[in-house]
PDB file of C-alpha atoms in Angstrom:
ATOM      1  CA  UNK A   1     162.553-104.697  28.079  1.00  0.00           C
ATOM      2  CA  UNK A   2     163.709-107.063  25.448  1.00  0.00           C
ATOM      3  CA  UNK A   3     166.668-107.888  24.981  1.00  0.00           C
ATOM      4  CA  UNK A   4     169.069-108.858  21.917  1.00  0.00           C
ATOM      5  CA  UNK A   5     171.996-111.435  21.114  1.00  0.00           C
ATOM      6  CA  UNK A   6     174.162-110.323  17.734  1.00  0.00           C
ATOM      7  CA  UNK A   7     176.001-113.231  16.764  1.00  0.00           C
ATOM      8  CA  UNK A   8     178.878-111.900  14.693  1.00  0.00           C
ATOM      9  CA  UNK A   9     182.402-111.456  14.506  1.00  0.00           C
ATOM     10  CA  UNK A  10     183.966-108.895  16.916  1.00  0.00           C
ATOM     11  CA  UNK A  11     185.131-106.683  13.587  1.00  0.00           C
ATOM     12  CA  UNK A  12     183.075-104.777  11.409  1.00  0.00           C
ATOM     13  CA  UNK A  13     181.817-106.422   8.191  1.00  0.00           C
ATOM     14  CA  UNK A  14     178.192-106.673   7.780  1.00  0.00           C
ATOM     15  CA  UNK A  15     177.588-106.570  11.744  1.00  0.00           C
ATOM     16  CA  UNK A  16     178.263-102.545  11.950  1.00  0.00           C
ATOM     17  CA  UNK A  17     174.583-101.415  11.012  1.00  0.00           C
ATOM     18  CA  UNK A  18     173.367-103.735  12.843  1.00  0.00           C
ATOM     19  CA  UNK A  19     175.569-102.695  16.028  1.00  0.00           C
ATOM     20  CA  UNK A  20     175.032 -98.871  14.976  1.00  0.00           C
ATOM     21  CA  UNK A  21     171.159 -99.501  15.271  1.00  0.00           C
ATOM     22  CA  UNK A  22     171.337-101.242  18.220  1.00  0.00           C
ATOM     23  CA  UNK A  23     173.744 -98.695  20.259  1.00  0.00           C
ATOM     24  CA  UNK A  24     171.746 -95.530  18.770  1.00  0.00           C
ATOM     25  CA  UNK A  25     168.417 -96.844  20.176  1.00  0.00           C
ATOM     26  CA  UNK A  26     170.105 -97.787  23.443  1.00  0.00           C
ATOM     27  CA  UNK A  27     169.174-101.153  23.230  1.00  0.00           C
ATOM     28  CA  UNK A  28     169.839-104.018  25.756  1.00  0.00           C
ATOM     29  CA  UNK A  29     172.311-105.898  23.827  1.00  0.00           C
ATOM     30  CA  UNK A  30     175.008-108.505  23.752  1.00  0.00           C
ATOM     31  CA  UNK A  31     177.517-109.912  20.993  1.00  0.00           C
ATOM     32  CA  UNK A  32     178.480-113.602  20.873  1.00  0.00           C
ATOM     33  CA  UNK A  33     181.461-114.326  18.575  1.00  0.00           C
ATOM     34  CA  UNK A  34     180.487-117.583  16.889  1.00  0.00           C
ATOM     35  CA  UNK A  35     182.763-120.623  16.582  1.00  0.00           C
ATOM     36  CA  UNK A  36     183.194-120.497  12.790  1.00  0.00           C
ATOM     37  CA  UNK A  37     183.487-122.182  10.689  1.00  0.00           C
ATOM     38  CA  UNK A  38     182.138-125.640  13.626  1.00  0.00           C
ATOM     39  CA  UNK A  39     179.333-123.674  14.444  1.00  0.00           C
ATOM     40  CA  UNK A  40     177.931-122.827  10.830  1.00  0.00           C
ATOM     41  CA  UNK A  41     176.026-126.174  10.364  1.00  0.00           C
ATOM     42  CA  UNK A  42     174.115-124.431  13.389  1.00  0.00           C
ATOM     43  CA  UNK A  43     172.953-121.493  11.697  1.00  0.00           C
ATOM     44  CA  UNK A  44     169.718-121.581   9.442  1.00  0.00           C
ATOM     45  CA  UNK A  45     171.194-120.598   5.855  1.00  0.00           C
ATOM     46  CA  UNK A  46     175.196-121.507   6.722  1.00  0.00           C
ATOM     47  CA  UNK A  47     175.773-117.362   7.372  1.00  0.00           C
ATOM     48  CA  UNK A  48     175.821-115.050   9.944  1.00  0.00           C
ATOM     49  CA  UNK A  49     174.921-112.387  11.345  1.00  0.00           C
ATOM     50  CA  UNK A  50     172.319-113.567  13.010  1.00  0.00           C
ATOM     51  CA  UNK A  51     169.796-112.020  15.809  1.00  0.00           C
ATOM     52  CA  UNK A  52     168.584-113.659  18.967  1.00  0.00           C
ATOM     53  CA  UNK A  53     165.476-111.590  20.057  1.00  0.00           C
ATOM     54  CA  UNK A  54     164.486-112.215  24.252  1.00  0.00           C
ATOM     55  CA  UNK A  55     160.961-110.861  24.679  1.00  0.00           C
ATOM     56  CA  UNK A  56     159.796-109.626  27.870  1.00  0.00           C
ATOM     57  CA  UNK A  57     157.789-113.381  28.878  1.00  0.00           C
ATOM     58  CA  UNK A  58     161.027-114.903  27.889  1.00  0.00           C
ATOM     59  CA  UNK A  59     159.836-116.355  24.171  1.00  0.00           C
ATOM     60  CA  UNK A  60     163.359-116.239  22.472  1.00  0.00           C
ATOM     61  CA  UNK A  61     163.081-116.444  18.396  1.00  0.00           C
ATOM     62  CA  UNK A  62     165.958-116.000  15.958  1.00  0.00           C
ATOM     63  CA  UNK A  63     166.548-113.642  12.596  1.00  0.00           C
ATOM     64  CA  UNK A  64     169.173-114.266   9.972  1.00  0.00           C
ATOM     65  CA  UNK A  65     170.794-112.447   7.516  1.00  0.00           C
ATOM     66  CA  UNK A  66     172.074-108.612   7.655  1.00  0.00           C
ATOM     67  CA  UNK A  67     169.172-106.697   5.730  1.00  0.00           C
ATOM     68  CA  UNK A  68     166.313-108.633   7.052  1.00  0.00           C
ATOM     69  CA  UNK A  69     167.701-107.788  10.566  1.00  0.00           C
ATOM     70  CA  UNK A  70     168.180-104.105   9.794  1.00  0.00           C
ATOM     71  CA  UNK A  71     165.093-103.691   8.593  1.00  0.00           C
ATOM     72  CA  UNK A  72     163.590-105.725  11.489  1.00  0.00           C
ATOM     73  CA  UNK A  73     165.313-103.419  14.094  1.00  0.00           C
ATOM     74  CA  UNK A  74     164.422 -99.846  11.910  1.00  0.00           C
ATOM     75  CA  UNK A  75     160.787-100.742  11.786  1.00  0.00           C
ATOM     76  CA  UNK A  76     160.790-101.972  15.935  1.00  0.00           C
ATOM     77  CA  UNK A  77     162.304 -98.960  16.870  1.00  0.00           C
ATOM     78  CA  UNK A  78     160.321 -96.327  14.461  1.00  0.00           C
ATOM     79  CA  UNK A  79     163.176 -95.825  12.445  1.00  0.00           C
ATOM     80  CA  UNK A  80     161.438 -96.671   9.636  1.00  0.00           C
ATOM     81  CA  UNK A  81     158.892 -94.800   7.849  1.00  0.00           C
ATOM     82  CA  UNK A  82     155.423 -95.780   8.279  1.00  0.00           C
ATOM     83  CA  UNK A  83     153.889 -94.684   4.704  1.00  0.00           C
ATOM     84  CA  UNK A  84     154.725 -98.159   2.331  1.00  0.00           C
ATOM     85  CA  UNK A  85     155.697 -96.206  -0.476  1.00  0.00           C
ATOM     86  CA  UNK A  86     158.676 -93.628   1.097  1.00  0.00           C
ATOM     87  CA  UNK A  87     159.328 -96.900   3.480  1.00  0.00           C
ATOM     88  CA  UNK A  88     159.935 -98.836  -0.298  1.00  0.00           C
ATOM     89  CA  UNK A  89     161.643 -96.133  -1.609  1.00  0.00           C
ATOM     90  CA  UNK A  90     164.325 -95.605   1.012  1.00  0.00           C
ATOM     91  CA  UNK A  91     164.405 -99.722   1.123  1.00  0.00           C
ATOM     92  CA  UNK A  92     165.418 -99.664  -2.701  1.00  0.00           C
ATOM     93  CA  UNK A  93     167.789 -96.724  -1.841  1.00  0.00           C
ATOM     94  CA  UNK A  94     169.674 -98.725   0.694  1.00  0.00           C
ATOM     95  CA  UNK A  95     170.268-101.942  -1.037  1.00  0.00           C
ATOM     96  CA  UNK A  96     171.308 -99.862  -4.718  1.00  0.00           C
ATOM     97  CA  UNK A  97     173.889 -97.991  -2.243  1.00  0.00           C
ATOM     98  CA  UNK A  98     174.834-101.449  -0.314  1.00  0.00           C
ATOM     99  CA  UNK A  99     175.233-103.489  -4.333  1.00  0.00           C
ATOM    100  CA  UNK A 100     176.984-100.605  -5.298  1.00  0.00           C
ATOM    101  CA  UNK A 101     179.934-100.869  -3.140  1.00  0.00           C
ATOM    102  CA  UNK A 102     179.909-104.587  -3.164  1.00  0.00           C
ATOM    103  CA  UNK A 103     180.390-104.074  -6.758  1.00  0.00           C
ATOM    104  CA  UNK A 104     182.846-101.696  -6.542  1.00  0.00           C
ATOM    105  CA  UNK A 105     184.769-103.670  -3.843  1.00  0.00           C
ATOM    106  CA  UNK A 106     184.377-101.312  -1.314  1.00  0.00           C
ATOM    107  CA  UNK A 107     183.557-103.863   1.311  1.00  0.00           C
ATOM    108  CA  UNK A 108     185.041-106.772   2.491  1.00  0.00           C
TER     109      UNK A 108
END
């Protein structure tokens, strides 16, 4: 089964979804708090959260950034719809409702 590293802080912030996907498929995961700010030269764009993916033969690859993660894990697990227009639509959806409370402040 593959398996997958979050690296994140241990509090919320843009890790949750990511962690909320993750525990509601019953994935085999693990969270690695990152030595920050040392460790953010290591890190492709200078943010986190990032995603360590282990396949099954042991290739290991590496996502970055919240969204493209999310998305990654909703379409892997077939939480994502498969028709490209309602999958667009409820794309769009998400990141209005995600700029919206940046905007607002809502998030930290």
């Amino acid at each position: 089964m593959v398996k997958f590293e979050l690296i994140y802080f241990y509090d919320g912030g843009r890790g949750s979804p990511i962690r909320d996907i993750l525990n509601y498929v019953d994935a085999d995961w693990t969270e690695i708090n990152p030595d920050w700010p040392s460790g953010k030269a290591d890190t492709p764009f200078g943010y986190i959260p990032l995603l360590n993916v282990i396949e099954d033969n042991g290739d290991k690859w590496q996502l970055a950034e919240a969204n493209i993660i999310e998305l990654y894990l909703a379409r892997r697990f077939n939480l994502y719809p498969h028709d490209d227009l309602k999958g667009s639509s409820l794309q769009l959806q998400i990141y209005n409702q995600i700029t919206e409370l940046w905007l607002d402040g809502g998030a930290a």
